[in-house]
Amino acid sequence: MISALPFIDIHTHHQKHDSEVISIFNVLIGKNESLPIGDNQYFSVGLHPWFIDEKKFKSQLEKVEKLAYNHHCVAIGETGLDRLTKAQMSLQQKVFEHHLIIAQKVSKPVIIHNVKAQNEILEVYKKTKIDIPLIFHGFNNNQHIANLILKRGCYFSFGHAVLKNGSNASRLCQTIPASRFFLETDESETSINTIYEIVANLRNITIEQLKEIIVENFKNIFTSWK
């Protein structure tokens, strides 16, 4: 384990090897199924709405469940609902619900992909009656949507959108309760260090104080991480 407080990147599509960073690489079933290499490399696994194959989704979900039990897997996802992709919403909901069931089995949080479907996501979450935390990644929506998510006890992860002055992300990352957010790089080439620096400035705290917040949140819900 890293002795000093690390930077934590809870969602990335880039494999990284940095002793100062804990990064969670997203294994995308149907797109990029390669696992990160190394004893200290962690990952999440999910069937993204973009890559659902209506003829193969059952076998795709079997792959998700198999990898969910890997001790380097610390989260399920990204998964969720997307109104702008080709997969039928009914199929997306079925696949998403199955992810939640898997997450409950392995006691790991779920990284959420949401495009114009937060109400449906929260309804499926309510329907399954699971108590596994959801993290809405790359959050850049408005205060109303943020309030809906907060009321359901879910979490947020902010990424490169915080770099844009006046973005929803740059405004909301200042006011979201400290216990309810994470930071990420996603597909961006921006370093997690830079994102920490921006968010620390926006919240008017030091980077070390921000690290303390994120590490505490990480320990609270990424309970399978060692």
XYZ file of C-alpha atoms in Angstrom:
226
model
C 0.000 0.000 0.000
C 1.139 3.547 -0.700
C 2.320 5.178 2.539
C 1.616 8.858 1.753
C -1.898 9.877 0.772
C -2.319 9.031 -2.920
C -4.217 10.691 -5.695
C -7.190 8.468 -6.545
C -8.524 8.240 -10.093
C -11.676 6.161 -9.760
C -12.396 5.855 -13.480
C -9.953 5.836 -16.361
C -9.614 4.265 -19.801
C -5.825 4.574 -19.691
C -3.573 2.038 -17.993
C -1.236 3.931 -15.683
C 1.740 3.035 -13.514
C 2.349 5.850 -11.060
C 3.328 5.156 -7.452
C 1.487 8.310 -6.316
C -1.811 7.355 -7.947
C -4.395 4.656 -7.312
C -6.217 4.342 -10.626
C -9.164 2.148 -11.520
C -8.945 1.050 -15.138
C -12.270 0.387 -16.850
C -12.459 -3.009 -18.538
C -15.130 -2.710 -21.230
C -16.737 -5.991 -22.199
C -17.230 -6.016 -25.956
C -14.647 -3.277 -26.488
C -11.467 -3.564 -24.455
C -11.350 -6.666 -22.298
C -7.639 -6.523 -21.446
C -6.923 -6.508 -17.722
C -4.326 -4.149 -16.258
C -1.035 -5.839 -15.449
C 0.637 -5.626 -12.062
C 0.003 -6.415 -8.411
C -1.167 -2.877 -7.622
C -3.365 -2.433 -10.697
C -7.098 -2.232 -10.055
C -10.047 -2.281 -12.406
C -13.785 -2.030 -12.796
C -15.678 -4.214 -15.255
C -18.952 -3.631 -17.046
C -20.998 -3.824 -20.199
C -21.331 -0.232 -21.392
C -24.641 0.620 -23.137
C -22.680 1.396 -26.317
C -21.342 -2.145 -26.553
C -24.402 -4.223 -25.741
C -24.839 -6.921 -28.388
C -28.489 -7.996 -28.390
C -27.481 -11.438 -29.671
C -24.649 -11.941 -27.183
C -25.569 -9.866 -24.138
C -26.073 -12.926 -21.930
C -22.543 -14.171 -22.578
C -21.282 -10.617 -22.188
C -22.891 -10.442 -18.749
C -21.355 -13.798 -17.860
C -17.934 -12.253 -18.535
C -18.802 -9.312 -16.275
C -19.825 -11.613 -13.453
C -16.754 -13.826 -13.789
C -14.376 -10.855 -13.613
C -16.380 -9.248 -10.798
C -14.952 -11.867 -8.429
C -11.339 -11.057 -9.375
C -9.586 -9.588 -6.316
C -8.179 -6.745 -8.459
C -11.722 -5.751 -9.459
C -12.937 -3.059 -7.034
C -16.061 -1.795 -8.824
C -18.711 -2.802 -11.368
C -19.240 -0.670 -14.452
C -19.285 1.482 -16.187
C -22.885 0.580 -16.816
C -26.136 2.488 -16.984
C -28.559 3.934 -19.508
C -28.021 6.082 -22.585
C -30.853 7.559 -24.647
C -28.532 8.358 -27.540
C -27.187 4.884 -28.266
C -28.641 2.183 -30.522
C -29.527 -0.461 -27.915
C -33.209 -0.521 -27.013
C -33.956 1.071 -23.640
C -35.720 -2.077 -22.429
C -32.572 -4.126 -23.130
C -30.346 -1.500 -21.532
C -32.490 -1.600 -18.404
C -32.300 -5.394 -18.275
C -28.509 -5.309 -18.614
C -28.184 -2.521 -16.037
C -30.356 -4.375 -13.537
C -28.172 -7.450 -13.931
C -25.083 -5.346 -13.140
C -26.720 -4.197 -9.916
C -27.432 -7.806 -8.945
C -23.801 -8.741 -9.636
C -22.600 -5.752 -7.605
C -24.733 -6.849 -4.680
C -23.273 -10.369 -4.859
C -19.686 -9.125 -4.722
C -20.315 -6.053 -2.509
C -18.688 -3.595 -4.907
C -19.887 -0.101 -5.921
C -21.227 0.635 -9.401
C -19.788 3.217 -11.815
C -22.732 4.791 -13.661
C -22.904 5.979 -17.270
C -25.875 8.323 -17.666
C -27.068 10.110 -20.790
C -30.463 11.765 -20.297
C -31.732 8.816 -18.242
C -31.101 9.582 -14.565
C -34.771 9.073 -13.645
C -34.823 5.615 -15.200
C -31.488 4.720 -13.603
C -32.774 5.689 -10.174
C -36.019 3.780 -10.756
C -34.141 0.579 -11.632
C -31.947 1.127 -8.563
C -35.064 1.487 -6.408
C -36.699 -1.561 -8.006
C -33.774 -3.875 -7.276
C -33.680 -2.763 -3.618
C -29.923 -3.186 -3.449
C -27.818 -1.193 -1.014
C -24.649 -0.968 -3.099
C -23.478 2.643 -3.761
C -23.858 4.145 -7.234
C -21.288 6.658 -8.534
C -22.409 8.877 -11.426
C -19.153 9.295 -13.302
C -18.101 12.290 -15.388
C -20.866 14.310 -13.758
C -21.592 17.554 -15.585
C -25.335 17.949 -15.155
C -27.369 20.667 -13.453
C -28.302 21.260 -9.827
C -31.763 19.700 -10.211
C -30.298 16.396 -11.400
C -27.631 16.580 -8.696
C -30.353 16.971 -6.073
C -32.180 13.865 -7.370
C -28.980 11.851 -7.086
C -28.147 13.207 -3.635
C -31.603 12.314 -2.341
C -31.090 8.691 -3.404
C -27.818 8.484 -1.491
C -25.662 8.214 -4.613
C -22.227 9.665 -5.321
C -20.624 11.835 -7.994
C -17.320 11.683 -9.820
C -15.999 14.810 -11.507
C -13.553 14.764 -14.396
C -12.031 17.066 -16.991
C -15.236 19.159 -17.235
C -14.115 20.948 -14.051
C -11.401 22.611 -16.136
C -14.001 24.588 -18.080
C -15.007 27.794 -16.337
C -18.758 28.007 -15.810
C -19.440 24.319 -16.475
C -21.961 22.523 -14.303
C -19.116 20.373 -13.003
C -16.965 23.343 -12.002
C -19.887 24.884 -10.101
C -21.243 21.764 -8.449
C -17.901 20.358 -7.320
C -17.702 23.393 -5.015
C -20.946 22.630 -3.178
C -21.453 18.854 -3.307
C -21.024 17.472 0.246
C -17.438 16.389 0.873
C -18.567 12.850 1.677
C -20.266 12.328 -1.677
C -17.756 12.809 -4.483
C -14.710 11.400 -6.263
C -12.427 12.527 -9.094
C -11.482 10.843 -12.369
C -9.741 11.251 -15.716
C -12.026 9.021 -17.830
C -10.769 9.249 -21.447
C -9.014 12.591 -20.942
C -5.246 12.963 -21.221
C -5.419 15.486 -18.374
C -3.611 14.123 -15.321
C -5.519 13.358 -12.136
C -3.045 15.665 -10.362
C -4.303 18.586 -12.446
C -7.941 17.742 -11.725
C -7.145 17.637 -7.996
C -5.450 21.019 -8.241
C -8.452 22.615 -9.964
C -11.007 21.132 -7.552
C -8.916 22.066 -4.507
C -8.840 25.664 -5.745
C -12.584 25.660 -6.422
C -13.330 24.334 -2.937
C -10.763 26.685 -1.398
C -8.839 23.893 0.301
C -5.350 22.434 -0.100
C -4.576 19.460 -2.299
C -3.675 17.484 0.837
C -7.065 18.268 2.364
C -8.730 17.152 -0.860
C -6.711 13.939 -0.806
C -7.937 13.277 2.735
C -11.557 13.710 1.605
C -11.237 11.398 -1.402
C -9.254 8.737 0.464
C -11.884 8.660 3.219
C -14.704 8.340 0.673
C -12.764 5.636 -1.138
C -12.272 3.602 2.032
C -15.954 3.971 2.908
C -17.422 2.493 -0.278
C -14.611 0.617 -2.066
C -14.648 -1.941 0.702
C -13.061 -4.727 -1.375
C -9.898 -2.702 -1.983
C -6.867 -3.839 -0.003
